PDB file of C-alpha atoms in Angstrom:
ATOM      1  CA  MET A   1     -91.709 -10.805  31.309  1.00 53.00           C
ATOM      2  CA  HIS A   2     -90.634 -10.932  35.140  1.00 67.00           C
ATOM      3  CA  CYS A   3     -93.556 -12.732  37.444  1.00 77.00           C
ATOM      4  CA  ASN A   4     -93.843 -11.813  41.166  1.00 77.00           C
ATOM      5  CA  HIS A   5     -95.124 -14.913  42.340  1.00 76.00           C
ATOM      6  CA  GLN A   6     -94.863 -14.426  46.047  1.00 82.00           C
ATOM      7  CA  LEU A   7     -97.204 -11.444  45.438  1.00 82.00           C
ATOM      8  CA  VAL A   8     -99.879 -14.125  44.093  1.00 80.00           C
ATOM      9  CA  ILE A   9     -99.349 -16.444  46.346  1.00 82.00           C
ATOM     10  CA  GLU A  10     -99.462 -13.891  49.623  1.00 84.00           C
ATOM     11  CA  HIS A  11    -102.870 -12.440  48.377  1.00 83.00           C
ATOM     12  CA  ILE A  12    -104.589 -15.150  46.847  1.00 82.00           C
ATOM     13  CA  ASP A  13    -106.578 -16.060  49.771  1.00 82.00           C
ATOM     14  CA  SER A  14    -108.032 -12.085  49.689  1.00 84.00           C
ATOM     15  CA  TYR A  15    -108.256 -12.129  45.810  1.00 85.00           C
ATOM     16  CA  ILE A  16    -110.732 -15.040  46.144  1.00 80.00           C
ATOM     17  CA  GLU A  17    -112.589 -13.415  49.113  1.00 82.00           C
ATOM     18  CA  GLY A  18    -112.679 -10.002  46.989  1.00 83.00           C
ATOM     19  CA  ASN A  19    -110.988  -8.411  50.328  1.00 83.00           C
ATOM     20  CA  LEU A  20    -107.991  -6.779  47.819  1.00 83.00           C
ATOM     21  CA  SER A  21    -107.407  -3.140  46.830  1.00 87.00           C
ATOM     22  CA  PRO A  22    -108.333  -2.199  43.154  1.00 87.00           C
ATOM     23  CA  GLU A  23    -104.163  -1.758  42.529  1.00 89.00           C
ATOM     24  CA  VAL A  24    -103.022  -4.813  43.927  1.00 86.00           C
ATOM     25  CA  LYS A  25    -106.434  -6.770  42.141  1.00 87.00           C
ATOM     26  CA  ARG A  26    -105.368  -5.190  38.589  1.00 88.00           C
ATOM     27  CA  GLU A  27    -101.460  -6.200  39.247  1.00 87.00           C
ATOM     28  CA  ILE A  28    -102.748  -9.661  40.290  1.00 84.00           C
ATOM     29  CA  ASP A  29    -105.384 -10.034  37.688  1.00 87.00           C
ATOM     30  CA  HIS A  30    -102.259  -8.818  34.844  1.00 87.00           C
ATOM     31  CA  MET A  31    -100.299 -11.876  36.411  1.00 85.00           C
ATOM     32  CA  LEU A  32    -102.705 -14.222  36.052  1.00 84.00           C
ATOM     33  CA  ASP A  33    -103.671 -13.358  32.723  1.00 86.00           C
ATOM     34  CA  ASN A  34     -99.939 -13.222  31.641  1.00 87.00           C
ATOM     35  CA  CYS A  35     -98.109 -15.974  33.797  1.00 87.00           C
ATOM     36  CA  LYS A  36     -99.083 -19.994  33.644  1.00 87.00           C
ATOM     37  CA  GLU A  37     -97.608 -20.545  36.719  1.00 86.00           C
ATOM     38  CA  CYS A  38     -99.588 -17.704  39.072  1.00 85.00           C
ATOM     39  CA  HIS A  39    -102.740 -18.803  36.655  1.00 85.00           C
ATOM     40  CA  SER A  40    -102.035 -22.778  38.326  1.00 87.00           C
ATOM     41  CA  THR A  41    -101.871 -21.079  41.700  1.00 84.00           C
ATOM     42  CA  HIS A  42    -105.169 -19.362  41.600  1.00 84.00           C
ATOM     43  CA  GLN A  43    -107.196 -22.754  40.142  1.00 87.00           C
ATOM     44  CA  GLN A  44    -105.316 -24.605  42.742  1.00 85.00           C
ATOM     45  CA  TYR A  45    -106.571 -22.440  45.553  1.00 82.00           C
ATOM     46  CA  LEU A  46    -109.782 -21.766  43.998  1.00 83.00           C
ATOM     47  CA  GLU A  47    -110.599 -25.529  44.244  1.00 84.00           C
ATOM     48  CA  MET A  48    -109.957 -25.478  48.069  1.00 82.00           C
ATOM     49  CA  HIS A  49    -111.917 -22.443  48.494  1.00 77.00           C
ATOM     50  CA  GLN A  50    -114.611 -23.887  47.275  1.00 78.00           C
ATOM     51  CA  LEU A  51    -114.052 -27.239  48.811  1.00 77.00           C
ATOM     52  CA  SER A  52    -114.168 -26.194  51.969  1.00 72.00           C
ATOM     53  CA  HIS A  53    -117.435 -24.281  51.570  1.00 70.00           C
ATOM     54  CA  GLN A  54    -119.054 -27.370  50.573  1.00 70.00           C
ATOM     55  CA  TRP A  55    -118.119 -28.970  53.672  1.00 66.00           C
ATOM     56  CA  GLN A  56    -121.324 -29.225  56.141  1.00 66.00           C
ATOM     57  CA  GLU A  57    -121.984 -29.844  59.655  1.00 69.00           C
ATOM     58  CA  GLN A  58    -122.866 -33.314  60.666  1.00 67.00           C
ATOM     59  CA  ASP A  59    -124.431 -34.651  64.491  1.00 70.00           C
ATOM     60  CA  THR A  60    -122.051 -36.782  66.111  1.00 68.00           C
ATOM     61  CA  PRO A  61    -123.278 -40.585  66.715  1.00 65.00           C
ATOM     62  CA  ASP A  62    -124.240 -41.764  69.318  1.00 67.00           C
ATOM     63  CA  TRP A  63    -121.682 -44.458  70.940  1.00 63.00           C
ATOM     64  CA  HIS A  64    -120.840 -45.933  73.989  1.00 61.00           C
ATOM     65  CA  ARG A  65    -117.144 -43.968  74.634  1.00 61.00           C
ATOM     66  CA  VAL A  66    -115.824 -45.677  77.851  1.00 60.00           C
ATOM     67  CA  LYS A  67    -116.617 -49.097  76.450  1.00 61.00           C
ATOM     68  CA  TYR A  68    -114.055 -48.020  73.219  1.00 59.00           C
ATOM     69  CA  ALA A  69    -111.720 -45.314  75.584  1.00 59.00           C
ATOM     70  CA  VAL A  70    -110.825 -48.495  78.103  1.00 61.00           C
ATOM     71  CA  ARG A  71    -108.902 -51.382  76.907  1.00 65.00           C
ATOM     72  CA  PRO A  72    -110.784 -54.565  77.537  1.00 62.00           C
ATOM     73  CA  PRO A  73    -108.579 -57.274  80.213  1.00 63.00           C
ATOM     74  CA  VAL A  74    -106.383 -59.424  78.064  1.00 61.00           C
ATOM     75  CA  LYS A  75    -106.300 -63.165  79.503  1.00 59.00           C
ATOM     76  CA  GLN A  76    -102.659 -64.551  79.798  1.00 55.00           C
ATOM     77  CA  SER A  77    -102.293 -68.268  79.734  1.00 55.00           C
ATOM     78  CA  ASN A  78     -99.814 -70.214  82.583  1.00 55.00           C
ATOM     79  CA  TRP A  79     -97.583 -71.345  79.840  1.00 52.00           C
ATOM     80  CA  LEU A  80     -97.010 -68.013  78.723  1.00 53.00           C
ATOM     81  CA  ASN A  81     -95.411 -67.373  82.743  1.00 63.00           C
ATOM     82  CA  TRP A  82     -93.606 -69.855  82.465  1.00 65.00           C
ATOM     83  CA  GLY A  83     -91.765 -69.589  79.140  1.00 64.00           C
ATOM     84  CA  ALA A  84     -90.689 -66.182  80.216  1.00 68.00           C
ATOM     85  CA  MET A  85     -89.548 -67.239  83.347  1.00 69.00           C
ATOM     86  CA  ALA A  86     -87.742 -70.155  82.018  1.00 72.00           C
ATOM     87  CA  THR A  87     -86.113 -67.700  79.315  1.00 76.00           C
ATOM     88  CA  SER A  88     -85.122 -64.911  82.106  1.00 75.00           C
ATOM     89  CA  THR A  89     -83.537 -67.741  84.193  1.00 77.00           C
ATOM     90  CA  MET A  90     -81.533 -69.064  80.832  1.00 73.00           C
ATOM     91  CA  ALA A  91     -80.119 -65.494  80.008  1.00 74.00           C
ATOM     92  CA  ILE A  92     -79.226 -65.032  83.627  1.00 76.00           C
ATOM     93  CA  LEU A  93     -77.215 -67.930  83.992  1.00 68.00           C
ATOM     94  CA  MET A  94     -76.013 -67.010  80.469  1.00 67.00           C
ATOM     95  CA  VAL A  95     -74.393 -63.453  82.307  1.00 68.00           C
ATOM     96  CA  VAL A  96     -73.197 -65.407  85.308  1.00 65.00           C
ATOM     97  CA  PHE A  97     -71.472 -68.400  83.428  1.00 61.00           C
ATOM     98  CA  GLN A  98     -70.066 -66.258  80.525  1.00 64.00           C
ATOM     99  CA  LEU A  99     -71.627 -67.964  78.076  1.00 60.00           C
ATOM    100  CA  GLU A 100     -70.370 -67.443  74.766  1.00 63.00           C
ATOM    101  CA  ILE A 101     -71.095 -68.898  71.324  1.00 62.00           C
ATOM    102  CA  VAL A 102     -68.559 -67.601  68.317  1.00 59.00           C
ATOM    103  CA  SER A 103     -69.556 -68.282  64.879  1.00 61.00           C
ATOM    104  CA  ALA A 104     -66.259 -69.530  62.939  1.00 58.00           C
ATOM    105  CA  ASP A 105     -65.455 -71.203  59.409  1.00 58.00           C
ATOM    106  CA  ARG A 106     -65.363 -74.631  61.528  1.00 60.00           C
ATOM    107  CA  GLY A 107     -68.955 -73.736  62.884  1.00 57.00           C
ATOM    108  CA  LEU A 108     -70.266 -73.077  66.069  1.00 58.00           C
ATOM    109  CA  THR A 109     -67.981 -72.317  69.093  1.00 60.00           C
ATOM    110  CA  ILE A 110     -69.173 -72.610  72.655  1.00 59.00           C
ATOM    111  CA  SER A 111     -67.327 -71.956  75.498  1.00 61.00           C
ATOM    112  CA  PHE A 112     -67.633 -70.606  79.183  1.00 55.00           C
ATOM    113  CA  GLY A 113     -65.397 -67.543  81.145  1.00 56.00           C
ATOM    114  CA  GLY A 114     -65.009 -65.435  78.344  1.00 55.00           C
ATOM    115  CA  SER A 115     -61.536 -66.697  76.912  1.00 57.00           C
ATOM    116  CA  GLN A 116     -62.765 -66.776  73.427  1.00 57.00           C
ATOM    117  CA  THR A 117     -63.524 -62.534  73.669  1.00 60.00           C
ATOM    118  CA  GLU A 118     -60.456 -62.037  75.553  1.00 64.00           C
ATOM    119  CA  GLU A 119     -58.531 -63.949  72.965  1.00 67.00           C
ATOM    120  CA  LYS A 120     -60.667 -61.484  70.247  1.00 70.00           C
ATOM    121  CA  ILE A 121     -60.234 -58.534  71.634  1.00 70.00           C
ATOM    122  CA  ALA A 122     -56.209 -59.118  72.177  1.00 72.00           C
ATOM    123  CA  ASN A 123     -56.018 -60.216  68.166  1.00 75.00           C
ATOM    124  CA  LEU A 124     -58.088 -57.137  67.740  1.00 78.00           C
ATOM    125  CA  VAL A 125     -56.065 -55.095  69.774  1.00 77.00           C
ATOM    126  CA  ASP A 126     -52.498 -56.476  68.088  1.00 80.00           C
ATOM    127  CA  SER A 127     -54.308 -55.424  64.989  1.00 81.00           C
ATOM    128  CA  GLN A 128     -54.941 -52.109  65.523  1.00 80.00           C
ATOM    129  CA  LEU A 129     -51.471 -51.779  66.966  1.00 80.00           C
ATOM    130  CA  ALA A 130     -50.229 -52.796  63.976  1.00 82.00           C
ATOM    131  CA  SER A 131     -52.663 -50.646  61.636  1.00 81.00           C
ATOM    132  CA  TYR A 132     -51.638 -47.868  63.869  1.00 77.00           C
ATOM    133  CA  LYS A 133     -48.147 -48.190  64.122  1.00 79.00           C
ATOM    134  CA  GLN A 134     -48.228 -48.564  60.174  1.00 82.00           C
ATOM    135  CA  ALA A 135     -50.026 -45.719  59.917  1.00 80.00           C
ATOM    136  CA  LEU A 136     -47.384 -43.609  61.937  1.00 77.00           C
ATOM    137  CA  ASP A 137     -44.547 -44.869  59.395  1.00 78.00           C
ATOM    138  CA  VAL A 138     -46.864 -43.663  56.629  1.00 80.00           C
ATOM    139  CA  SER A 139     -47.647 -40.376  58.000  1.00 79.00           C
ATOM    140  CA  PHE A 140     -43.815 -40.242  59.571  1.00 77.00           C
ATOM    141  CA  GLU A 141     -42.244 -40.824  56.082  1.00 80.00           C
ATOM    142  CA  SER A 142     -44.580 -38.134  54.136  1.00 82.00           C
ATOM    143  CA  LYS A 143     -43.662 -35.436  56.964  1.00 80.00           C
ATOM    144  CA  LEU A 144     -40.304 -36.204  56.472  1.00 80.00           C
ATOM    145  CA  ASN A 145     -40.466 -35.724  53.201  1.00 83.00           C
ATOM    146  CA  VAL A 146     -42.667 -32.933  53.000  1.00 84.00           C
ATOM    147  CA  ALA A 147     -39.755 -31.485  55.577  1.00 82.00           C
ATOM    148  CA  LEU A 148     -37.221 -31.925  53.233  1.00 84.00           C
ATOM    149  CA  GLU A 149     -38.384 -30.880  50.226  1.00 85.00           C
ATOM    150  CA  ARG A 150     -39.186 -27.981  52.138  1.00 85.00           C
ATOM    151  CA  GLN A 151     -35.936 -27.389  53.182  1.00 83.00           C
ATOM    152  CA  ASP A 152     -34.750 -28.059  49.591  1.00 82.00           C
ATOM    153  CA  ASN A 153     -36.941 -24.915  48.564  1.00 84.00           C
ATOM    154  CA  LEU A 154     -35.708 -22.894  51.523  1.00 83.00           C
ATOM    155  CA  SER A 155     -32.132 -23.712  50.378  1.00 82.00           C
ATOM    156  CA  LYS A 156     -32.789 -23.170  46.853  1.00 83.00           C
ATOM    157  CA  ILE A 157     -34.561 -19.434  47.803  1.00 86.00           C
ATOM    158  CA  ARG A 158     -32.129 -18.565  50.045  1.00 83.00           C
ATOM    159  CA  HIS A 159     -28.844 -19.390  47.161  1.00 80.00           C
ATOM    160  CA  ALA A 160     -30.678 -17.311  44.850  1.00 81.00           C
ATOM    161  CA  ASN A 161     -31.355 -14.692  47.344  1.00 81.00           C
ATOM    162  CA  TRP A 162     -27.384 -14.558  47.654  1.00 82.00           C
ATOM    163  CA  ILE A 163     -26.517 -15.171  44.194  1.00 81.00           C
ATOM    164  CA  GLU A 164     -28.962 -11.635  43.733  1.00 80.00           C
ATOM    165  CA  LYS A 165     -27.587 -10.162  46.429  1.00 79.00           C
ATOM    166  CA  ASN A 166     -23.953 -10.484  45.697  1.00 76.00           C
ATOM    167  CA  ARG A 167     -25.208  -9.351  41.567  1.00 77.00           C
ATOM    168  CA  SER A 168     -26.466  -6.105  43.161  1.00 77.00           C
ATOM    169  CA  GLU A 169     -23.367  -5.634  45.241  1.00 77.00           C
ATOM    170  CA  ARG A 170     -21.038  -6.233  42.029  1.00 75.00           C
ATOM    171  CA  GLN A 171     -23.195  -4.289  40.050  1.00 77.00           C
ATOM    172  CA  GLN A 172     -23.055  -1.279  42.721  1.00 79.00           C
ATOM    173  CA  ASP A 173     -19.092  -1.836  43.056  1.00 74.00           C
ATOM    174  CA  ILE A 174     -18.891  -1.607  39.392  1.00 76.00           C
ATOM    175  CA  LYS A 175     -20.947   1.349  38.881  1.00 78.00           C
ATOM    176  CA  PHE A 176     -18.964   2.776  42.241  1.00 76.00           C
ATOM    177  CA  VAL A 177     -15.689   2.262  40.234  1.00 74.00           C
ATOM    178  CA  MET A 178     -16.563   3.836  37.063  1.00 77.00           C
ATOM    179  CA  THR A 179     -18.222   6.876  38.620  1.00 80.00           C
ATOM    180  CA  GLY A 180     -14.877   7.675  40.297  1.00 75.00           C
ATOM    181  CA  TRP A 181     -12.913   6.560  37.310  1.00 76.00           C
ATOM    182  CA  GLN A 182     -15.196   8.754  34.998  1.00 77.00           C
ATOM    183  CA  SER A 183     -14.650  11.872  37.872  1.00 78.00           C
ATOM    184  CA  GLN A 184     -11.030  11.010  38.055  1.00 79.00           C
ATOM    185  CA  ARG A 185     -11.124  11.287  33.870  1.00 77.00           C
ATOM    186  CA  TYR A 186     -13.062  14.388  33.947  1.00 79.00           C
ATOM    187  CA  GLU A 187     -10.622  15.862  36.704  1.00 81.00           C
ATOM    188  CA  ASP A 188      -7.138  14.417  34.826  1.00 77.00           C
ATOM    189  CA  GLN A 189      -8.814  15.939  31.364  1.00 80.00           C
ATOM    190  CA  LYS A 190      -9.570  18.978  32.978  1.00 81.00           C
ATOM    191  CA  GLN A 191      -6.141  19.590  34.226  1.00 81.00           C
ATOM    192  CA  VAL A 192      -4.231  18.753  31.302  1.00 77.00           C
ATOM    193  CA  ASP A 193      -6.866  21.425  29.236  1.00 78.00           C
ATOM    194  CA  GLN A 194      -5.554  24.043  31.806  1.00 81.00           C
ATOM    195  CA  GLN A 195      -2.120  22.896  31.164  1.00 80.00           C
ATOM    196  CA  LEU A 196      -2.529  23.223  27.938  1.00 78.00           C
ATOM    197  CA  SER A 197      -4.087  26.525  27.499  1.00 79.00           C
ATOM    198  CA  TYR A 198      -1.299  28.028  30.036  1.00 78.00           C
ATOM    199  CA  ILE A 199       0.651  26.693  27.714  1.00 80.00           C
ATOM    200  CA  ALA A 200      -0.923  28.186  24.970  1.00 76.00           C
ATOM    201  CA  ASP A 201      -1.190  31.309  26.598  1.00 77.00           C
ATOM    202  CA  ASN A 202       2.791  31.429  27.593  1.00 78.00           C
ATOM    203  CA  GLN A 203       3.265  30.720  24.125  1.00 77.00           C
ATOM    204  CA  ILE A 204       1.414  33.733  22.630  1.00 80.00           C
ATOM    205  CA  GLU A 205       2.793  35.252  24.882  1.00 79.00           C
ATOM    206  CA  ASN A 206       6.781  34.319  23.657  1.00 74.00           C
ATOM    207  CA  ASN A 207       5.534  35.413  20.326  1.00 75.00           C
ATOM    208  CA  GLN A 208       4.288  38.519  21.040  1.00 78.00           C
ATOM    209  CA  ALA A 209       7.628  39.424  22.850  1.00 76.00           C
ATOM    210  CA  ILE A 210       9.421  37.670  20.058  1.00 79.00           C
ATOM    211  CA  ASN A 211       7.129  39.538  17.342  1.00 77.00           C
ATOM    212  CA  GLN A 212       8.266  42.943  19.655  1.00 79.00           C
ATOM    213  CA  LEU A 213      11.762  42.439  19.669  1.00 76.00           C
ATOM    214  CA  PHE A 214      12.197  41.745  16.164  1.00 74.00           C
ATOM    215  CA  GLN A 215      10.588  45.092  15.373  1.00 79.00           C
ATOM    216  CA  SER A 216      12.493  46.412  17.607  1.00 76.00           C
ATOM    217  CA  VAL A 217      15.291  45.587  15.982  1.00 70.00           C
ATOM    218  CA  SER A 218      14.213  45.893  12.373  1.00 73.00           C
ATOM    219  CA  ASN A 219      13.322  49.757  13.914  1.00 73.00           C
ATOM    220  CA  GLY A 220      17.047  49.644  14.801  1.00 66.00           C
ATOM    221  CA  ARG A 221      18.647  48.890  12.004  1.00 63.00           C
ATOM    222  CA  GLY A 222      16.153  51.166   9.842  1.00 61.00           C
ATOM    223  CA  ARG A 223      17.148  54.341  12.016  1.00 61.00           C
ATOM    224  CA  LYS A 224      21.378  53.083  11.593  1.00 57.00           C
ATOM    225  CA  ALA A 225      20.795  52.550   7.670  1.00 56.00           C
ATOM    226  CA  ASN A 226      18.977  56.134   7.279  1.00 58.00           C
ATOM    227  CA  SER A 227      21.923  57.906   9.592  1.00 56.00           C
ATOM    228  CA  SER A 228      24.553  56.523   7.077  1.00 52.00           C
ATOM    229  CA  LEU A 229      22.759  57.990   4.192  1.00 47.00           C
ATOM    230  CA  ARG A 230      22.204  61.270   5.157  1.00 52.00           C
ATOM    231  CA  PRO A 231      25.225  63.947   3.746  1.00 50.00           C
ATOM    232  CA  ASN A 232      27.378  64.934   6.614  1.00 49.00           C
ATOM    233  CA  LYS A 233      27.495  68.509   7.170  1.00 46.00           C
ATOM    234  CA  LEU A 234      30.874  70.641   7.295  1.00 42.00           C
TER     235      LEU A 234
END
């Protein structure tokens, strides 16, 4: 079951004081009965509410406020002033003469004029420049390798595109040639069929003419035979 903990937290004070509407009170009662976390929150707020009502006002004690509000004067000994003056003087001399105390493997080294600092700064600068140069070399080599790899990839892509384009163009050329060859073959076959049809028609006509000629000749011979067989009239 899903419990709206935020609703309990927002209305817990009003719930304890009895200022909620009956609908919201019933909803919170249901969540307190079924949710351990909401029940624990209610117990904590209830204890705090009870403790707040158990506080009682007390009279302020009568004590001298000015005495404890102002800090009493502190007596300082003279040797502290002389010690502070000596320390300040030594610090000023160290700054003026550029006193340097350097801890090394050989022990402490004390110098004046800032020579050790300058040498240390020079060594540090040389070290930083060497590191920077090495980083530049590494960065340049890395960028060069990346550029060469990118150029190699671009070359491979261009070569593949060129091969694919040539393959596509060859396929188009072959398709064009095959289409032209098939069209030409169709036209040649059509012409051959027309010529064969023309020859066949002529042959049929010739056969018909020959048959008519044979029939005419046969008919002529038949008439002559019939005429020769008839008796002559005196």
